[in-house]
Coordinates of C-alpha atoms (C1' of nucleotides) in Angstrom, one line a residue:
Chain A
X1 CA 47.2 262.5 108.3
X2 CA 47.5 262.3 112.4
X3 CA 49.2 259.6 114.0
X4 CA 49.7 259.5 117.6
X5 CA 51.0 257.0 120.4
X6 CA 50.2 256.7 124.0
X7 CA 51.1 254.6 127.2
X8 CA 47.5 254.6 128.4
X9 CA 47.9 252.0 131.6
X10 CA 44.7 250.4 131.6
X11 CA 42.3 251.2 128.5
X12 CA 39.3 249.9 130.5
X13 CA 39.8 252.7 133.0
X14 CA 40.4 255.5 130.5
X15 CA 38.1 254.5 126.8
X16 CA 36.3 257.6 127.4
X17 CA 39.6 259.6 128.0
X18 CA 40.9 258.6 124.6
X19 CA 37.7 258.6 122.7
X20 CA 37.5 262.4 123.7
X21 CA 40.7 262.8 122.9
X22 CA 41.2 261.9 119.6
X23 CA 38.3 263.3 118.4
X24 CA 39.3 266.8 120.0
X25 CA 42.8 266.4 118.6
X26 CA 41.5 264.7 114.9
X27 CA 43.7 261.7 115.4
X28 CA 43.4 259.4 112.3
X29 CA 45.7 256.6 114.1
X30 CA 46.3 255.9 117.7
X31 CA 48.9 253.2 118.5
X32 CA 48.1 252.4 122.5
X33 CA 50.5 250.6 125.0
X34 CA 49.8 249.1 128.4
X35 CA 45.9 248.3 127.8
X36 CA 45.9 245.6 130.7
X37 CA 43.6 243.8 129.0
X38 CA 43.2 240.3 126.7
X39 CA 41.8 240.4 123.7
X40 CA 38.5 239.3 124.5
X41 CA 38.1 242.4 127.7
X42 CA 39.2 244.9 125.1
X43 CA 36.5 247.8 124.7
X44 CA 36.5 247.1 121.1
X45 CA 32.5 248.1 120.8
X46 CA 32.3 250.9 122.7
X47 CA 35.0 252.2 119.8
X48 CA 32.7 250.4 116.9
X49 CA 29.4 252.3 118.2
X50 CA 31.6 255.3 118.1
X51 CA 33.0 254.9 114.5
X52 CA 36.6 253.4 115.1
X53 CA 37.9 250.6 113.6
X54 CA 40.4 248.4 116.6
X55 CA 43.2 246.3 116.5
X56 CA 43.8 244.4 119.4
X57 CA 46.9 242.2 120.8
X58 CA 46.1 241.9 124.3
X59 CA 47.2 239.6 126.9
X60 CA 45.7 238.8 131.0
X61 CA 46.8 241.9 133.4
X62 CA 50.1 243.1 132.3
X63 CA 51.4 245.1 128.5
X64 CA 49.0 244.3 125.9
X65 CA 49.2 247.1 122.5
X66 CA 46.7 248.0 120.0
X67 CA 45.6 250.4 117.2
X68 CA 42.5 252.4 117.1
X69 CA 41.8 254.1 113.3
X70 CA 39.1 256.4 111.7
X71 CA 40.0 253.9 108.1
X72 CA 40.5 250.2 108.4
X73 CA 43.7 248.7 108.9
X74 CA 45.7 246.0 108.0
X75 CA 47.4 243.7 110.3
X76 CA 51.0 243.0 108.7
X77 CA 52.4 241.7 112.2
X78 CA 51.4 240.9 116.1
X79 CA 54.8 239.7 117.5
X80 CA 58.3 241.0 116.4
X81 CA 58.9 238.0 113.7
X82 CA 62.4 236.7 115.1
X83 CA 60.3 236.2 118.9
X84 CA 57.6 234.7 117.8
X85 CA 58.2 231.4 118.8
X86 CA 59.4 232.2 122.2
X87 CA 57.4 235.7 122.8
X88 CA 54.6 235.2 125.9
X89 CA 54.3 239.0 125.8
X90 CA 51.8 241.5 123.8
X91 CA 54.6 244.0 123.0
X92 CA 54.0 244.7 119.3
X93 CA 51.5 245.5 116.6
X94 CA 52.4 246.5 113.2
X95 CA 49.8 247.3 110.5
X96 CA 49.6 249.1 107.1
X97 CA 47.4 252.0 106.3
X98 CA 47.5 254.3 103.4
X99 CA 50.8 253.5 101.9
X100 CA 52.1 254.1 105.6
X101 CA 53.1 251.4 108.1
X102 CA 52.6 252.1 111.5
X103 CA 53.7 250.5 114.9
X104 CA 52.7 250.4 118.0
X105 CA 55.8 249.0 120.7
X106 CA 56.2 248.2 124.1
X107 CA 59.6 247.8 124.7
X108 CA 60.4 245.8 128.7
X109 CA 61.3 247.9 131.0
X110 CA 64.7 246.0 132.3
X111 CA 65.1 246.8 135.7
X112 CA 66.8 245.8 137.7
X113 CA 69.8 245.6 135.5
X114 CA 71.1 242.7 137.5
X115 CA 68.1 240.1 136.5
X116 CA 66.7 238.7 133.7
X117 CA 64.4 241.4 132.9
X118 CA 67.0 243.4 131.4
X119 CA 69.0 240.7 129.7
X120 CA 65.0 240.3 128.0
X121 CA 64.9 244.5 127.3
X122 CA 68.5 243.4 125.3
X123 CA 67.1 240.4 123.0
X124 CA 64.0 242.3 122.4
X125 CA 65.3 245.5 121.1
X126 CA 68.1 243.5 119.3
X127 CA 65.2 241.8 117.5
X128 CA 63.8 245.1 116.9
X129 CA 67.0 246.1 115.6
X130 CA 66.5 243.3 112.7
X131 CA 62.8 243.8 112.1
X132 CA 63.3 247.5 111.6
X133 CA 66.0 247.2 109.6
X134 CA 64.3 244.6 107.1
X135 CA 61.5 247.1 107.0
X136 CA 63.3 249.5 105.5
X137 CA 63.0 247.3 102.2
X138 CA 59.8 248.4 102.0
X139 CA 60.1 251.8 99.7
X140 CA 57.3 253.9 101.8
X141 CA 56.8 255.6 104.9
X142 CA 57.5 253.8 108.2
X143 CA 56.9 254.8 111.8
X144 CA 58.1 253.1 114.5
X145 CA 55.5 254.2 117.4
X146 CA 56.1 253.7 121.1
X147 CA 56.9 253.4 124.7
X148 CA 60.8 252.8 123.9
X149 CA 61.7 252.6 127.8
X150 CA 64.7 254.3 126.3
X151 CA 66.1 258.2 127.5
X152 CA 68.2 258.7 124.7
X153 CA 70.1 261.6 125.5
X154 CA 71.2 263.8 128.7
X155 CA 68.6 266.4 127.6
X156 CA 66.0 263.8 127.8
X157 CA 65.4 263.6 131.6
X158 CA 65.4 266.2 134.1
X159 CA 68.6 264.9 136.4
X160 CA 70.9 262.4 134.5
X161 CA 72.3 261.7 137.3
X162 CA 69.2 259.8 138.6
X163 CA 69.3 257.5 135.5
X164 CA 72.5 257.3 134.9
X165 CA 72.5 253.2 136.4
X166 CA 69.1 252.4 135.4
X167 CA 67.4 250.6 132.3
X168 CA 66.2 253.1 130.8
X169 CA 69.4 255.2 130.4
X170 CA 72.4 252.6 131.2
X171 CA 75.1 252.6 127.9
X172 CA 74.4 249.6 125.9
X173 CA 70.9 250.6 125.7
X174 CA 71.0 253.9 124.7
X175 CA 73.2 252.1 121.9
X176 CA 70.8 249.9 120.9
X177 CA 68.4 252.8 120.3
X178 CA 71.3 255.0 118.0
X179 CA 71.5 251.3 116.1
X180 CA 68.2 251.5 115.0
X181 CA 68.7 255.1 114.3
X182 CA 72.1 254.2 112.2
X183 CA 70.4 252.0 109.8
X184 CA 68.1 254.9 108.5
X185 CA 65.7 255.9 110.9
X186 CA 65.2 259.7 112.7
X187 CA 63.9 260.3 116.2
X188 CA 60.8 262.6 114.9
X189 CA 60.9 265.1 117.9
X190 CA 64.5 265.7 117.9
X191 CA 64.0 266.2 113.7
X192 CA 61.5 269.0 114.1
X193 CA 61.9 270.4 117.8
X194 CA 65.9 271.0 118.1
X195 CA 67.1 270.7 121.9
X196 CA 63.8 271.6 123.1
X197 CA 63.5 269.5 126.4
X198 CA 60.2 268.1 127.2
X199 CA 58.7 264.9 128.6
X200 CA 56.7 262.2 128.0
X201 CA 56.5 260.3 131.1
X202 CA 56.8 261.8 135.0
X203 CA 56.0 259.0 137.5
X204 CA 53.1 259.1 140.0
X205 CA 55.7 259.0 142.5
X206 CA 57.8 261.8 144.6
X207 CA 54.9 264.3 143.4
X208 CA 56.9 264.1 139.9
X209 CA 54.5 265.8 138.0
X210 CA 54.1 269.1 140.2
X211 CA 58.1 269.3 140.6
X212 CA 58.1 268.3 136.6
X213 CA 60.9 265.3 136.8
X214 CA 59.8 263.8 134.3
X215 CA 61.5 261.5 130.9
X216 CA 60.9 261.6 127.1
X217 CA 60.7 257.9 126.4
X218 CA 58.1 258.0 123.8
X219 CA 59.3 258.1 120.7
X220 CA 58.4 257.8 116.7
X221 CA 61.5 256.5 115.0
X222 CA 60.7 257.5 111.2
X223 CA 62.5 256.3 107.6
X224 CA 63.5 259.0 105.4
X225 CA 60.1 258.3 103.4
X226 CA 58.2 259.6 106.3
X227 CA 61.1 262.5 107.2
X228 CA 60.2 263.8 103.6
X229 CA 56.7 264.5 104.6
X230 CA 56.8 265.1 108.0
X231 CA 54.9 268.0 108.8
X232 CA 55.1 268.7 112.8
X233 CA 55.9 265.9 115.8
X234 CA 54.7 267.1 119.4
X235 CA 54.1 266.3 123.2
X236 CA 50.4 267.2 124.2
X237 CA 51.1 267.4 128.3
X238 CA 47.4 268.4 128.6
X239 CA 46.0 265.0 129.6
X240 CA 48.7 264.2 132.0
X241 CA 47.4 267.1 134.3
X242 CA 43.9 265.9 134.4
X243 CA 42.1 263.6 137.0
X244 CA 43.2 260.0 136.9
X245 CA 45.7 260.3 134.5
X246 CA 47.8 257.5 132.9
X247 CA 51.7 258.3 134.0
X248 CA 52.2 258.9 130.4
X249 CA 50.8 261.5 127.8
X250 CA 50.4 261.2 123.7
X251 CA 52.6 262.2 121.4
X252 CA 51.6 263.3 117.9
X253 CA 53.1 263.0 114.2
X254 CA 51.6 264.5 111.4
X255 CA 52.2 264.2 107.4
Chain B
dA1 C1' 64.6 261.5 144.8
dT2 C1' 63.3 263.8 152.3
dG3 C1' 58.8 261.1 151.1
dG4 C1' 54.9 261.0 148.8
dC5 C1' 51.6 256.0 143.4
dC6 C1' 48.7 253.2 140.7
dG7 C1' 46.8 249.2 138.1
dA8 C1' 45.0 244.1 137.8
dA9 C1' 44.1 240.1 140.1
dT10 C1' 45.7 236.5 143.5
dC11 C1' 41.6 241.2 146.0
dT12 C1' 42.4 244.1 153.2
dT13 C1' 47.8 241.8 149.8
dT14 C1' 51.1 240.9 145.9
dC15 C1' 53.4 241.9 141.8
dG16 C1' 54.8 244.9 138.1
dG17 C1' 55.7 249.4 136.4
dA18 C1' 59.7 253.4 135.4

DNA sequence: ATGGCCGAATCTTTCGGA
């Protein structure tokens, strides 16, 4: 069984990109970010007509998430449950498919760290904390599937010193992530690749991809269910190299 | 970071992204 998760950033401009895609690669879930899209604008038949089933939580312009599958899914949650009330924002699908339970997230952003956007990044991922933590109840494999907007480590950016004051790197977030981590969960790539440094994101500015300054903040955070039949977790660069790419490329788990 | 982009919508600018 393939999973895989990718920032797409705009599905309407690239359904054929990921169509082609996941058939080349045999992807039997794809957890998407950024579609751009509400519900309604979502290329949900063109996916139909090519023998997908779709999940969509989608909202006007901006984030929006959704699942694409080769089996039908169930929809076990649309919003992190401690935001619902308040949540204007598509960040987060969760459904449940053979035994598994797969997400797919869009954490904030946050910058700049002097506004409100990254006191937000903060209460979402602390109610991210608790949700992922009360999933861990649940005695089967979970994967937590996303755009983090978290560097984790030194090794995952190509100059820490460029990061070292922003959003995506700053302390108290990076702590946030190791929370989630400390209540039972593994950081797939690190769990099967070592030290190996590679990257998930390289912005479409300062030529980023040609000098390669790019980030891993993709990330599957997995529960010791899923670590016990994990079977390989990798970075496929290939379609960020290609014409009108999004600025970030898939990453793949595989039981 | 010498500086360099890209997407949707408000559409010859603005806002958000990372």
């Amino acid at each position: 069984m393939k999973f895989a998760s990718w920032n797409i950033n705009s599905i309407n401009l690239r359904k054929e990109t990921v169509l082609n895609w996941i058939i080349e690669n045999n992807i039997d879930v794809l957890g998407l970010q950024e579609i751009k899209c509400e519900n309604e604008k979502f290329p949900t038949k063109f996916f139909h007509e090519n023998g997908y089933f779709v999940e969509v939580i989608g909202q006007k312009s901006y984030n929006g998430v959704a699942i694409i599958s080769k089996q039908p899914v169930q929809l076990s949650n649309s919003c992190l449950p401690s935001l619902k009330e308040e949540e204007p924002q598509a960040r987060y699908i969760e459904v449940e498919i053979s035994n598994f339970i797969y997400t797919s997230i869009y954490v904030p952003n946050g910058n700049p760290i002097d506004t409100n956007k990254f006191s937000y990044k903060k209460k979402w991922l602390d109610c991210l904390i608790k949700h992922s933590n009360d999933l861990l109840s649940f005695e089967k494999p979970v994967i937590l599937a996303g755009d983090f907007n978290v560097i984790p480590e030194t090794l995952d950016c190509w100059d820490e010193k460029v990061w070292e004051n922003d959003a995506l790197a700053i302390p108290i977030i990076r702590k946030q992530f190791r929370t989630i981590k400390h209540q039972g969960y593994f950081d797939a790539f690190r769990l099967l690749n070592g030290n190996k440094t590679e990257w998930s994101f390289w912005d479409y500015q300062n030529g980023s991809w040609n000098k390669d300054y790019g980030i891993r903040i993709d990330h599957f955070l997995i529960n010791s269910y899923a670590a016990d039949i994990i079977k390989n977790c990798t970075i496929d660069k290939k379609p960020r190299g290609k014409e009108k790419p999004s600025d970030h490329t898939p990453i793949v788990i595989e039981f």
